[in-house]
CSV table of C-alpha atoms in Angstrom, one decimal:
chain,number,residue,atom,x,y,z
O,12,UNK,CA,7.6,-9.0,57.9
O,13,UNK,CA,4.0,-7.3,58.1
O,14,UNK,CA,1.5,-8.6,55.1
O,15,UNK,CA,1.7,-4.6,53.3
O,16,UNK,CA,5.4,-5.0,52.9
O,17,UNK,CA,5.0,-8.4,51.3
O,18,UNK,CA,2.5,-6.5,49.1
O,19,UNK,CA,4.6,-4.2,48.5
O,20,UNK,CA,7.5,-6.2,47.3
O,21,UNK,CA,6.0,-8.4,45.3
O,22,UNK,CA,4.6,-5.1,43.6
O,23,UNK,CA,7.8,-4.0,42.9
O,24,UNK,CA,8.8,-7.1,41.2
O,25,UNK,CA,6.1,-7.9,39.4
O,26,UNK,CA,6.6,-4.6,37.9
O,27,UNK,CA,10.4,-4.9,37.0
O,28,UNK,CA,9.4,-8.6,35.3
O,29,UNK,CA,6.9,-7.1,33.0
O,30,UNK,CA,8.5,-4.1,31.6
O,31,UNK,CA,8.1,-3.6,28.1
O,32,UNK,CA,11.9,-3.5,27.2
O,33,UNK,CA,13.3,-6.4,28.9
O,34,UNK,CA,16.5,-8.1,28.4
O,35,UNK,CA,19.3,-7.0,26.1
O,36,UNK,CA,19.5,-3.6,25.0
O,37,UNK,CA,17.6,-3.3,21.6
O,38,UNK,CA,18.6,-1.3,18.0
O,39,UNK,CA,16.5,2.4,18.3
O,40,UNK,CA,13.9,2.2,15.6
O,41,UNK,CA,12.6,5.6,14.0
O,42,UNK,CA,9.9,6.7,12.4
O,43,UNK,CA,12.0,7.4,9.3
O,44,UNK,CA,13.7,4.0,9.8
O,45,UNK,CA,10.4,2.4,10.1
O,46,UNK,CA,9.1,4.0,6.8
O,47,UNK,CA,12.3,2.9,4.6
O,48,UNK,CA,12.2,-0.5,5.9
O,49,UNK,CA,8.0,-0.8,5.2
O,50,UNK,CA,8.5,0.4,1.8
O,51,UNK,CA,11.1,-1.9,1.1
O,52,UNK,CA,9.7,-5.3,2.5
O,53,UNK,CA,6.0,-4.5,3.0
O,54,UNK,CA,4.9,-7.7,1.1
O,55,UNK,CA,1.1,-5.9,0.0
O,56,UNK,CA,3.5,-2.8,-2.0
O,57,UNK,CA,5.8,-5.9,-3.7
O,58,UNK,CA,2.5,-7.2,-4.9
O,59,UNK,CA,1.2,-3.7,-6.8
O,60,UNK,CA,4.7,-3.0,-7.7
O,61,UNK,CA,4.5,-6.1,-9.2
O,62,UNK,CA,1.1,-5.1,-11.0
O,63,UNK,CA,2.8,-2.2,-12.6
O,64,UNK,CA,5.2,-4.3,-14.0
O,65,UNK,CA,2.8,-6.4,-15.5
O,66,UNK,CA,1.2,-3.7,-16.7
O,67,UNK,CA,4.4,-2.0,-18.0
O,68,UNK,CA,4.8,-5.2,-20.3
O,69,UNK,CA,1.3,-5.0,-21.5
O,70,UNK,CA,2.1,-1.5,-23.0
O,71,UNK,CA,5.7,-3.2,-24.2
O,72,UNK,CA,3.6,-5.9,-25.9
O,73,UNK,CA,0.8,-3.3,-27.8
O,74,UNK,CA,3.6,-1.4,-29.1
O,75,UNK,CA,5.1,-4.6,-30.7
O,76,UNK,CA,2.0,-4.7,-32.6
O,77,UNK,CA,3.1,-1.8,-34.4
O,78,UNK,CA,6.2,-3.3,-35.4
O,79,UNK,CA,7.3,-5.9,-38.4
O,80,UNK,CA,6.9,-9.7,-37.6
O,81,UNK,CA,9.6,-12.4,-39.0
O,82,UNK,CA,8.9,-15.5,-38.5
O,83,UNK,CA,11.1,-18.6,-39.3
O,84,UNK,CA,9.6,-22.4,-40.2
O,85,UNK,CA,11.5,-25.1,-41.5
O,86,UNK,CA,10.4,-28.8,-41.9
O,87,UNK,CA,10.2,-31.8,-43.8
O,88,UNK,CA,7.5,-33.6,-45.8
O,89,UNK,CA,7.3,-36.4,-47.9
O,90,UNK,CA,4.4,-37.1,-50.5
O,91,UNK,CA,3.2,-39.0,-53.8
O,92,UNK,CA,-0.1,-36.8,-54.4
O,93,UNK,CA,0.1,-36.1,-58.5
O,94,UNK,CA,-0.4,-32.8,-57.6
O,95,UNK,CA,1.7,-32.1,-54.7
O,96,UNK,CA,4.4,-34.1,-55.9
O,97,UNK,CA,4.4,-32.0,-59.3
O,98,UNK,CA,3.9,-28.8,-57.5
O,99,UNK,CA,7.0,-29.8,-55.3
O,100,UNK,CA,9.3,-30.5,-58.1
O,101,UNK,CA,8.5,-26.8,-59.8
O,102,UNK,CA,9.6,-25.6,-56.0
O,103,UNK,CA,12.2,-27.7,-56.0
O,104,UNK,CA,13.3,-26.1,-60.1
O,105,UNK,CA,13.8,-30.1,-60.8
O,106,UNK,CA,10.8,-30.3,-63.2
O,107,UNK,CA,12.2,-32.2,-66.8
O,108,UNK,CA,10.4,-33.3,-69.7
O,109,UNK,CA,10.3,-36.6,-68.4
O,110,UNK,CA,7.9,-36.0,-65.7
O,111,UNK,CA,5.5,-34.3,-68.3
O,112,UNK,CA,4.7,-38.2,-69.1
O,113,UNK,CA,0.5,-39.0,-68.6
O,114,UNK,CA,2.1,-42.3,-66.3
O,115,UNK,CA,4.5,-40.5,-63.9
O,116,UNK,CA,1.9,-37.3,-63.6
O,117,UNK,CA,-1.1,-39.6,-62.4
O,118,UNK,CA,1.3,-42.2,-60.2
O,119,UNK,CA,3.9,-40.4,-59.3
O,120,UNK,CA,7.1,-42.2,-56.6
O,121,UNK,CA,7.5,-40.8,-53.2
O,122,UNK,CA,9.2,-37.2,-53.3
O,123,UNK,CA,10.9,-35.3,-49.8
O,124,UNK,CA,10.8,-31.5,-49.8
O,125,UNK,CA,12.5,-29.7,-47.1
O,126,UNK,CA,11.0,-26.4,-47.2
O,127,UNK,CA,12.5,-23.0,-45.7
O,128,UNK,CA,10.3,-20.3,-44.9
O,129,UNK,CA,11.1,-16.6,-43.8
O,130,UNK,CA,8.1,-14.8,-44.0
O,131,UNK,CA,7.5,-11.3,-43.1
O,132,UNK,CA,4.5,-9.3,-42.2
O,133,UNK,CA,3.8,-5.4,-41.3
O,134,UNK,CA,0.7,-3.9,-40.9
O,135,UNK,CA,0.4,-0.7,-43.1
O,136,UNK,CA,-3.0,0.2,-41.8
O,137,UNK,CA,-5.2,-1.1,-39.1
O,138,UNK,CA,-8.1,2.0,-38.2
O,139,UNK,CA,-6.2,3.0,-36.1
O,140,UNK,CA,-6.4,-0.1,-34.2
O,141,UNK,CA,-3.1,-0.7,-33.2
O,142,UNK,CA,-2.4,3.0,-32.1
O,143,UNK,CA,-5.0,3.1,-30.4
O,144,UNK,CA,-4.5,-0.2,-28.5
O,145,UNK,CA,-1.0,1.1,-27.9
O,146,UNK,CA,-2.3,4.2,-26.1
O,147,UNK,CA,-4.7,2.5,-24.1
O,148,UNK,CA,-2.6,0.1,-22.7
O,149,UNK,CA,0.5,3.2,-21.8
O,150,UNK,CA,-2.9,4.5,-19.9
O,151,UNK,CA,-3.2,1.8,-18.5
O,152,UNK,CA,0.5,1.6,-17.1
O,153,UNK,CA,0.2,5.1,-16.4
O,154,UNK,CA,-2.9,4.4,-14.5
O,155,UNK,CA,-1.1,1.5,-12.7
O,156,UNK,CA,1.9,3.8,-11.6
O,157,UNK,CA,0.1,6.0,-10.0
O,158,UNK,CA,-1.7,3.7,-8.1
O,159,UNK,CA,1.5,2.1,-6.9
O,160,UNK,CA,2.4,5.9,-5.9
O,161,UNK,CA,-0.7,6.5,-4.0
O,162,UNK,CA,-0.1,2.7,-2.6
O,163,UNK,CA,3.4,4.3,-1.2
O,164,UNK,CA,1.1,7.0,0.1
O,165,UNK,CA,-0.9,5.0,2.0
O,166,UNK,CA,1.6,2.5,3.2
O,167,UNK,CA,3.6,5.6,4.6
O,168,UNK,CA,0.6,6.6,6.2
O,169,UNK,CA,0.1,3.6,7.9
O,170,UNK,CA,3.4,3.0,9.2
O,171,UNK,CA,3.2,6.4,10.5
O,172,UNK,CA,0.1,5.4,12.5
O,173,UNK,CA,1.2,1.9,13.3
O,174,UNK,CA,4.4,2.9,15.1
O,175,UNK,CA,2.9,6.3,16.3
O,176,UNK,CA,0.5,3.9,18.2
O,177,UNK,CA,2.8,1.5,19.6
O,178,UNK,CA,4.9,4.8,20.5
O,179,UNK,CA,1.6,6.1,22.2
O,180,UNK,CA,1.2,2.3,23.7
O,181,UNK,CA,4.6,2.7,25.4
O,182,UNK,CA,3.7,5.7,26.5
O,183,UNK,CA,0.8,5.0,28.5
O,184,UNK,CA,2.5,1.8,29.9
O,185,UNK,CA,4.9,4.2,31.5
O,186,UNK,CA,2.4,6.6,32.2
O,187,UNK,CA,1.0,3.4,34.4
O,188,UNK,CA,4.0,2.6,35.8
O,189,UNK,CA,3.8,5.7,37.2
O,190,UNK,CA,0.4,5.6,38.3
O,191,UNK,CA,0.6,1.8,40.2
O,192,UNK,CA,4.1,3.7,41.3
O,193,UNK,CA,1.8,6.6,43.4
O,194,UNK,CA,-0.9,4.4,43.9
O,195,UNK,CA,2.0,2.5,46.2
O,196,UNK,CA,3.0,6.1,47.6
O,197,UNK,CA,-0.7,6.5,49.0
O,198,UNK,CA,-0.7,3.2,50.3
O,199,UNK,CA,2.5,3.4,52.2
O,200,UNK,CA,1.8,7.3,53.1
O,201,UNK,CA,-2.0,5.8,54.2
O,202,UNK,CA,-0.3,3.1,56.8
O,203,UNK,CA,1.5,6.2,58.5
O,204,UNK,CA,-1.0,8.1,58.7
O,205,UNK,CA,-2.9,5.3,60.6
O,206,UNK,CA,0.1,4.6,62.7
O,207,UNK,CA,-0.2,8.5,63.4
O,208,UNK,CA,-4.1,8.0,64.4
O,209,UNK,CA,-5.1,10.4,61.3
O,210,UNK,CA,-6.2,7.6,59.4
O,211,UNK,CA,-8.4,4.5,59.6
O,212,UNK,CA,-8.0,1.1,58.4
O,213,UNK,CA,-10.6,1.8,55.6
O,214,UNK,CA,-8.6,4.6,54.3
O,215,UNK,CA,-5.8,1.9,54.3
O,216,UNK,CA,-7.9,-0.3,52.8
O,217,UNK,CA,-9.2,2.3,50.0
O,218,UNK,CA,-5.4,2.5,49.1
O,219,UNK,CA,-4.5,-1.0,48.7
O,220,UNK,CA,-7.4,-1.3,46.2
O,221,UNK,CA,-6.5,1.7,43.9
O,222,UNK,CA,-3.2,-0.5,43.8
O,223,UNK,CA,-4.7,-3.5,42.7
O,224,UNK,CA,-7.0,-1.4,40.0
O,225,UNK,CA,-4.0,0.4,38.7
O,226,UNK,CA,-1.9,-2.9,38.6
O,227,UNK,CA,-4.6,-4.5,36.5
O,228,UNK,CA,-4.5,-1.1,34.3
O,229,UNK,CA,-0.8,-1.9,33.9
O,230,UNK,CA,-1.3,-5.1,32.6
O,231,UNK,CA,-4.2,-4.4,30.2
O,232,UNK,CA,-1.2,-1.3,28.9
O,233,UNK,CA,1.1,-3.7,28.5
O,234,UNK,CA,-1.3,-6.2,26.9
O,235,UNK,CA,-2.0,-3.2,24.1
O,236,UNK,CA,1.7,-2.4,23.8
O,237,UNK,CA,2.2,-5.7,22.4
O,238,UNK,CA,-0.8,-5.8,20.2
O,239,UNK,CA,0.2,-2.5,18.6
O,240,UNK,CA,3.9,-3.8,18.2
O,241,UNK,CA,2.6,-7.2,16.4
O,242,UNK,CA,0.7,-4.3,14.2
O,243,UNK,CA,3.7,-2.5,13.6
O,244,UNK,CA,5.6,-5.5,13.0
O,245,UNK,CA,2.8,-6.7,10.5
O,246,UNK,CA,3.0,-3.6,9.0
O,247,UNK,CA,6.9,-3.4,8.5
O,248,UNK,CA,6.9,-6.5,7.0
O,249,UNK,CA,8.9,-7.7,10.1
O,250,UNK,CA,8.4,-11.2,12.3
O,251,UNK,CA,7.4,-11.1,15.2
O,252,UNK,CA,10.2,-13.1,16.4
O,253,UNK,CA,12.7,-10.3,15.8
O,254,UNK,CA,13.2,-8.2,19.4
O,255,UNK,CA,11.3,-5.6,20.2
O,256,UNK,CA,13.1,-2.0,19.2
O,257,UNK,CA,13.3,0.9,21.0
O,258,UNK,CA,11.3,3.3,19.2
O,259,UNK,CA,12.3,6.9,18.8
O,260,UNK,CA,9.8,9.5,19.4
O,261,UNK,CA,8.7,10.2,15.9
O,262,UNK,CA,8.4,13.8,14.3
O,263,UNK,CA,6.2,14.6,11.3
O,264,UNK,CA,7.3,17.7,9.7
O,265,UNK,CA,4.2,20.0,8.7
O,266,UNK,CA,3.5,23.5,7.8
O,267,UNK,CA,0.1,24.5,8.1
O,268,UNK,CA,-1.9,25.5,4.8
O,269,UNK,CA,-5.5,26.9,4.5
O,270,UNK,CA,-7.6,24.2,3.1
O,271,UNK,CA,-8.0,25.7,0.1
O,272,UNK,CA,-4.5,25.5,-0.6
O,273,UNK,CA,-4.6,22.2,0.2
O,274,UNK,CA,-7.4,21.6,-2.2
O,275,UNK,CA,-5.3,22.6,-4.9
O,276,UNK,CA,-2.5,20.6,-3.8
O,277,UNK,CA,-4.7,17.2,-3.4
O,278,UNK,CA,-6.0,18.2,-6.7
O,279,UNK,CA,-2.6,18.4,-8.5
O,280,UNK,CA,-0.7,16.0,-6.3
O,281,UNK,CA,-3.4,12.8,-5.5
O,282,UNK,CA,-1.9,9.8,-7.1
O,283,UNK,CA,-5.2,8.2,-7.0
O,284,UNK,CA,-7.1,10.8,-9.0
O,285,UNK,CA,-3.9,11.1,-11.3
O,286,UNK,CA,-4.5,7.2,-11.8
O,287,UNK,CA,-8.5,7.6,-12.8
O,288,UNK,CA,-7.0,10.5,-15.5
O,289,UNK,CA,-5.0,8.1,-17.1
O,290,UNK,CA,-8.1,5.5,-16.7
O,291,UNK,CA,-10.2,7.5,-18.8
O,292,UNK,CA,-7.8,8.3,-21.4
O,293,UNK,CA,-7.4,4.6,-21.8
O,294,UNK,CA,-11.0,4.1,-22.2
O,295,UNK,CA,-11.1,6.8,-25.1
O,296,UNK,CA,-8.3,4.7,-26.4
O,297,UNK,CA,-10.2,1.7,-26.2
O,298,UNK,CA,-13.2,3.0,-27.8
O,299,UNK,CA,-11.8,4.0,-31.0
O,300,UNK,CA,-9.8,0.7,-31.2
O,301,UNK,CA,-13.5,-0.6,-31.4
O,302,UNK,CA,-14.2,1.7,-33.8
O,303,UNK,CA,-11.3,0.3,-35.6
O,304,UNK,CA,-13.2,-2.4,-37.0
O,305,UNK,CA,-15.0,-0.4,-39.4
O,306,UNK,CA,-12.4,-0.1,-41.8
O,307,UNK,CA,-10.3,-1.9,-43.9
O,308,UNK,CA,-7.3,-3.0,-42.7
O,309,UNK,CA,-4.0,-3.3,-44.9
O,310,UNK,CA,-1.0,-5.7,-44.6
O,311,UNK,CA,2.6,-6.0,-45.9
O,312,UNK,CA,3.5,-9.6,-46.8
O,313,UNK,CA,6.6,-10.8,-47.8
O,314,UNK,CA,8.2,-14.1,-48.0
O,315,UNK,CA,11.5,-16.3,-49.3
O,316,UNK,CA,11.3,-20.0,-49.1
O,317,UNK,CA,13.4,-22.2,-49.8
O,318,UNK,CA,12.9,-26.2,-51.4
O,319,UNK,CA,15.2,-28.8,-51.3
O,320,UNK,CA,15.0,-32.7,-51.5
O,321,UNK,CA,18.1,-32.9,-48.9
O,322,UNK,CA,18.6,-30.4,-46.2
O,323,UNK,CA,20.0,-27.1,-47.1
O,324,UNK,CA,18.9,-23.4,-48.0
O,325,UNK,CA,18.6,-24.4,-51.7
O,326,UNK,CA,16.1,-23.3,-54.6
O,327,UNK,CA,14.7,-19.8,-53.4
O,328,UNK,CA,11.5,-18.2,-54.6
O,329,UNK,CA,10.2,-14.6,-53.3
O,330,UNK,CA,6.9,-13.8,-52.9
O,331,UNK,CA,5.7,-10.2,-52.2
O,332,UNK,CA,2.2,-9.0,-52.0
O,333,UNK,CA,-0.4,-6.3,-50.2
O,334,UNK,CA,-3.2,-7.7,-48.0
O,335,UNK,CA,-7.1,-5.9,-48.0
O,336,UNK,CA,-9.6,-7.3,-45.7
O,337,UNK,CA,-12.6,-5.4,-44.7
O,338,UNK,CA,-15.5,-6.7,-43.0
O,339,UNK,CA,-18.8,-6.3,-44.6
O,340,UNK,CA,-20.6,-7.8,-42.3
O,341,UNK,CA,-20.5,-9.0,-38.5
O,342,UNK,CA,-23.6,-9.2,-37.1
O,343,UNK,CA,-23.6,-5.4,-35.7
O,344,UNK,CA,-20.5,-6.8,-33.1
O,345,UNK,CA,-18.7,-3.7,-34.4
O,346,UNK,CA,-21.1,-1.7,-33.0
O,347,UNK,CA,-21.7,-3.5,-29.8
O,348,UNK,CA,-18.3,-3.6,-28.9
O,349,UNK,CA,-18.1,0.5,-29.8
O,350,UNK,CA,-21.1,0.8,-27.7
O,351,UNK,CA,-19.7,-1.2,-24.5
O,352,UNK,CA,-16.0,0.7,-25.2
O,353,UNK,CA,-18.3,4.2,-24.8
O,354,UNK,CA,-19.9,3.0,-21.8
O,355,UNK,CA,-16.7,1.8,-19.9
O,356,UNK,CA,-15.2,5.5,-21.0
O,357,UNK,CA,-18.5,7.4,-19.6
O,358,UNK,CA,-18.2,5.2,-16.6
O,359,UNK,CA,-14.3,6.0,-15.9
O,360,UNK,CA,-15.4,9.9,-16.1
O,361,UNK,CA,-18.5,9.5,-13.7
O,362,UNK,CA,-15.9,7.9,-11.3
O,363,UNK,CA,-13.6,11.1,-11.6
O,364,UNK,CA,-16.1,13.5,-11.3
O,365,UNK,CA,-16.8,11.1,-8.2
O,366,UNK,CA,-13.2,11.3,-7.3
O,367,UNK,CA,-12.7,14.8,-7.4
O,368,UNK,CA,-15.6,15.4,-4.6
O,369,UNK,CA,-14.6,12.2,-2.4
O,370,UNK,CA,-10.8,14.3,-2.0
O,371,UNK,CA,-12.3,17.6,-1.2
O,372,UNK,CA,-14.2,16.1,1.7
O,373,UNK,CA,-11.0,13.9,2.9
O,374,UNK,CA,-8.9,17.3,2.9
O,375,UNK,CA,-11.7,19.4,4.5
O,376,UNK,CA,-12.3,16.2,6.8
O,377,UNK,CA,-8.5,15.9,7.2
O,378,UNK,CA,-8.2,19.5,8.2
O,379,UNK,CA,-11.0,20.0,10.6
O,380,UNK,CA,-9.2,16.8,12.4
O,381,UNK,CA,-6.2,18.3,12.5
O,382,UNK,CA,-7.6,21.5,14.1
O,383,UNK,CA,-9.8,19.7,16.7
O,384,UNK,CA,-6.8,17.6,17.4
O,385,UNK,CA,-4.7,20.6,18.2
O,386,UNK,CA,-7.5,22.2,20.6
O,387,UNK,CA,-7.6,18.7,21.9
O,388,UNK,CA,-3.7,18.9,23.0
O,389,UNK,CA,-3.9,22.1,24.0
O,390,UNK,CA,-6.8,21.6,26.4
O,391,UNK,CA,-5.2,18.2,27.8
O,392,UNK,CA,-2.5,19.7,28.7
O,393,UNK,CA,-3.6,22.7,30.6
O,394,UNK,CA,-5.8,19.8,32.0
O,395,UNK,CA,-2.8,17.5,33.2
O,396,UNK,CA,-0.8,20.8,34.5
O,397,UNK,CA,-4.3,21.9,36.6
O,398,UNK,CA,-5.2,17.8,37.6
O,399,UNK,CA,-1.0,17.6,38.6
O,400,UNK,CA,-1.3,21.1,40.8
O,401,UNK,CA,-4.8,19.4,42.6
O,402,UNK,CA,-3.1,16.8,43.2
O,403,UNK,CA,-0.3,18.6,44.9
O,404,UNK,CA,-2.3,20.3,47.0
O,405,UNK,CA,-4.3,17.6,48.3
O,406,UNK,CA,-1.5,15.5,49.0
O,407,UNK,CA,-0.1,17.9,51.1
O,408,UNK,CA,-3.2,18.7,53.0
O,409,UNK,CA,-3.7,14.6,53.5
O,410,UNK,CA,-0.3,14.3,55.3
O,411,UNK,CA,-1.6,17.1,57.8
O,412,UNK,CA,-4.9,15.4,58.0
O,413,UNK,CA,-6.5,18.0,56.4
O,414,UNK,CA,-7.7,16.1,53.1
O,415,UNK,CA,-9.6,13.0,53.1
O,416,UNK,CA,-7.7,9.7,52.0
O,417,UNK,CA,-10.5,9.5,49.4
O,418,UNK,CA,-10.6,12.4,48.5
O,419,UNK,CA,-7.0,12.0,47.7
O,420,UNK,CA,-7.7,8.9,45.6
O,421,UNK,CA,-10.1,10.9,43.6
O,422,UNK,CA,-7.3,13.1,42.8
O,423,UNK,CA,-4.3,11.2,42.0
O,424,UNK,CA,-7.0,8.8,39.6
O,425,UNK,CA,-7.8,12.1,37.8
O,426,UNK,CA,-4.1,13.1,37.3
O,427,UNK,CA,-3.2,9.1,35.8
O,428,UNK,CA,-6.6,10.0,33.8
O,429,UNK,CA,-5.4,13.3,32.5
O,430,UNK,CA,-1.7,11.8,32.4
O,431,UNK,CA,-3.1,8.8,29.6
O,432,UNK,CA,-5.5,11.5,27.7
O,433,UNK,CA,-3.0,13.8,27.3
O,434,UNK,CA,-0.9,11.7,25.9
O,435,UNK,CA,-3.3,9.9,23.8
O,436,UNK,CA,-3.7,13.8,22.6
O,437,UNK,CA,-0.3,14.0,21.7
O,438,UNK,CA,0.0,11.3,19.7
O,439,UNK,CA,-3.7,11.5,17.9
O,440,UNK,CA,-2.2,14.8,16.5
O,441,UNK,CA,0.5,13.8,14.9
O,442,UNK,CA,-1.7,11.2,13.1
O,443,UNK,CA,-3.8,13.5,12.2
O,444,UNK,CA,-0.9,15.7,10.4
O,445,UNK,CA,-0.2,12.8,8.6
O,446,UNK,CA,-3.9,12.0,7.8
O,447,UNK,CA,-3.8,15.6,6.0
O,448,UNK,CA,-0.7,14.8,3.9
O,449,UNK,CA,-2.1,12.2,2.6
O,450,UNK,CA,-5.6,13.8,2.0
O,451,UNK,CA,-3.8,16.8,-0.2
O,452,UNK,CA,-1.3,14.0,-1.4
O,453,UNK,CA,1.6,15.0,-0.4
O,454,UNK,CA,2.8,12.5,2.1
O,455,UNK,CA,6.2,11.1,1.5
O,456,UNK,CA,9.2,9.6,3.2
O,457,UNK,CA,10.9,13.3,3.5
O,458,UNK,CA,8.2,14.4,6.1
O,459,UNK,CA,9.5,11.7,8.6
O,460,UNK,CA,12.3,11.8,10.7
């Protein structure tokens, strides 16, 4: 067996043992498939799901502060102060004439009280303090929610370039199959040529090189494929012990808007700038909670208790009464913490305002991708069709010794070239569709299939 044919062969194998899909047939994975499953186990959108929980409660928790509190104590104690142990027996409605004696009133025995206590308090006026508190922290939530929304968003937009990019990875490692495929053709159609005498051995030569380069091209493909699955995997929220899918060529549906359409969209729809609304509300909240402390603040109280030498609900006495406290004097703290609660409300607008331009630029940047991406396609594909038709041409010329073997070469490495650009075209454009959802904010799981 001549030394090209062993070449040859072991070309052949090598490229069957390092095909991308190897083994058992693997579950099709789709882009809308890939989505769902990100958005359910994507460990980074359980932890700000988690945060809008918290945050949920935190509103839960201000509202209670609004509400009446009941408390319940009970306990034992056991005393011989004169005056806690006369004070006890009038709770205890046990006082006699006997213990009005000068002896027993300065050394009095040992007396046990178990005392009862229900005690209720409501605030009837706080400055506002509580309402505002209350409003603040539903901004807050609000403001949380919406950043677990444009979280989603983002995750979706990720996935969408994650498994868009192993999809383009796959691509070009077939695209390079194909290429080390040719590059064996012109090898093979460069020995017959020489056995012809229309070649030499340095055309011969030439060939077997542009097999080794593409070979090594096929590894460093495959090399990426695996990197951008690992991503995808990461992504997904899936090990990278589970068997590589066969993924689905994904579609993004799109309908093209003028920008300032879009604008408007981004505008009404970014869950992020929605998020920094609610921010500043709950800052004005906030500042006239610190404003609260200005005025008086007015409680409820209530109370039944209960006194007993044994155990038991015995011996009741009520006690109802309005609370006034007003602070006179704090050291201007009132107005420091007004002061700060007005700064943190002027800073959440600055950052809107802020907001507001940052989005215009994304969806004007967003859409000028996603034109230059198109014209990209377009002219990579008339450049594959023109590189293909060369190629053609030149191949047929070669086999009647028309065409240099180099010259050849030249041509068939353009057409791979072309081949891998063109597809890295594709694929850039439907990232950049999504890129645009996302800048005008409306990206979502229905755009996938």
């Amino acid at each position: 067996m001549s030394f090209p044919s062993v070449i040859q062969r072991l070309t052949w194998f090598a490229l069957i043992c390092v095909s991308p899909v190897m083994g058992h047939a693997a579950d099709t994975l789709s882009l809308k498939d890939s989505v769902s499953f990100a958005l359910e186990h994507n460990r980074m959108l359980s932890v700000a799901e988690a945060q809008v929980q918290a945050a949920e409660a935190q509103a839960d928790a201000a509202t209670g502060q609004l509400m009446p509190r009941l408390d319940l104590s009970t306990g034992l104690f056991r005393t011989n102060s004169p005056l806690n142990s006369f004070g006890t027996k009038l709770q205890q409605q046990g006082v006699t004439a006997a213990d009005f004696d000068p002896t027993l009133l300065n050394s009095p025995a040992y007396i046990n009280n178990y005392l009862t206590r229900l005690n209720l308090t409501m605030p009837l006026f706080a400055g506002g303090a509580n309402w505002a508190a209350q409003t603040a922290a539903k901004s807050q939530a609000q403001a949380s929610t919406y950043q677990f929304d444009f979280r989603k968003q983002q995750m979706i937009y990720q996935t969408i370039a994650a498994y868009v990019q192993t999809r383009q990875a796959l691509a070009q490692v077939e695209a390079q199959q194909h290429a080390v495929r040719a590059a064996n053709n012109r090898w093979h159609d460069a020995q017959a040529l020489k056995k012809r005498g229309i070649a030499i051995e340095s055309d011969v030569m030439d060939a077997h090189v542009y097999v080794l380069r593409n070979q090594v091209a096929l590894a460093q493909a495959k090399a990426q494929y695996q990197d951008s699955l690992e991503h995808l995997h990461l992504v997904l929220g899936m090990p990278n012990t589970k068997q590589a899918p066969v993924l689905a060529e994904p579609v993004i549906q799109f309908q093209a808007e003028n920008v300032n359409k879009l604008l408007e969209q981004a505008y009404a729809n970014r869950a992020d700038l929605l998020a920094l609304q609610s921010s500043v509300e709950a800052a004005a909240a906030g500042k006239r909670q610190a404003q609260a402390g200005f005025y008086p603040h007015i409680n409820l109280i209530a109370a039944q208790e209960w006194n007993s030498d044994t155990f038991g609900l015995k011996n009741d006495n009520t006690t109802v009464g309005i609370n006034l406290t007003m602070n006179l004097f704090a050291g201007g703290a009132n107005n420091a913490q007004t002061r700060a609660a007005e700064s943190k409300r002027i800073m959440a607008s600055l950052q809107l305002e802020d907001k507001r331009q940052q989005i215009a630029n994304e969806v004007r940047q967003a859409w000028r991708g996603l034109h230059i991406a198109e014209q990209r396609l377009r002219s990579e594909t008339e450049a594959l069709n023109q590189t293909l038709e060369s190629l053609r041409i030149k191949s047929l010329r070669q086999k009647q010794g028309l065409e240099k073997t180099s010259d050849l070469l030249d041509a068939q490495a353009h057409a791979d070239a072309s081949r891998v650009a063109q597809i890295q075209a594709k694929y850039d454009y439907m990232i950049a569709k999504a890129a645009l959802l996302l800048a005008a904010g409306t990206l979502h799981e229905g755009v996938v299939q």
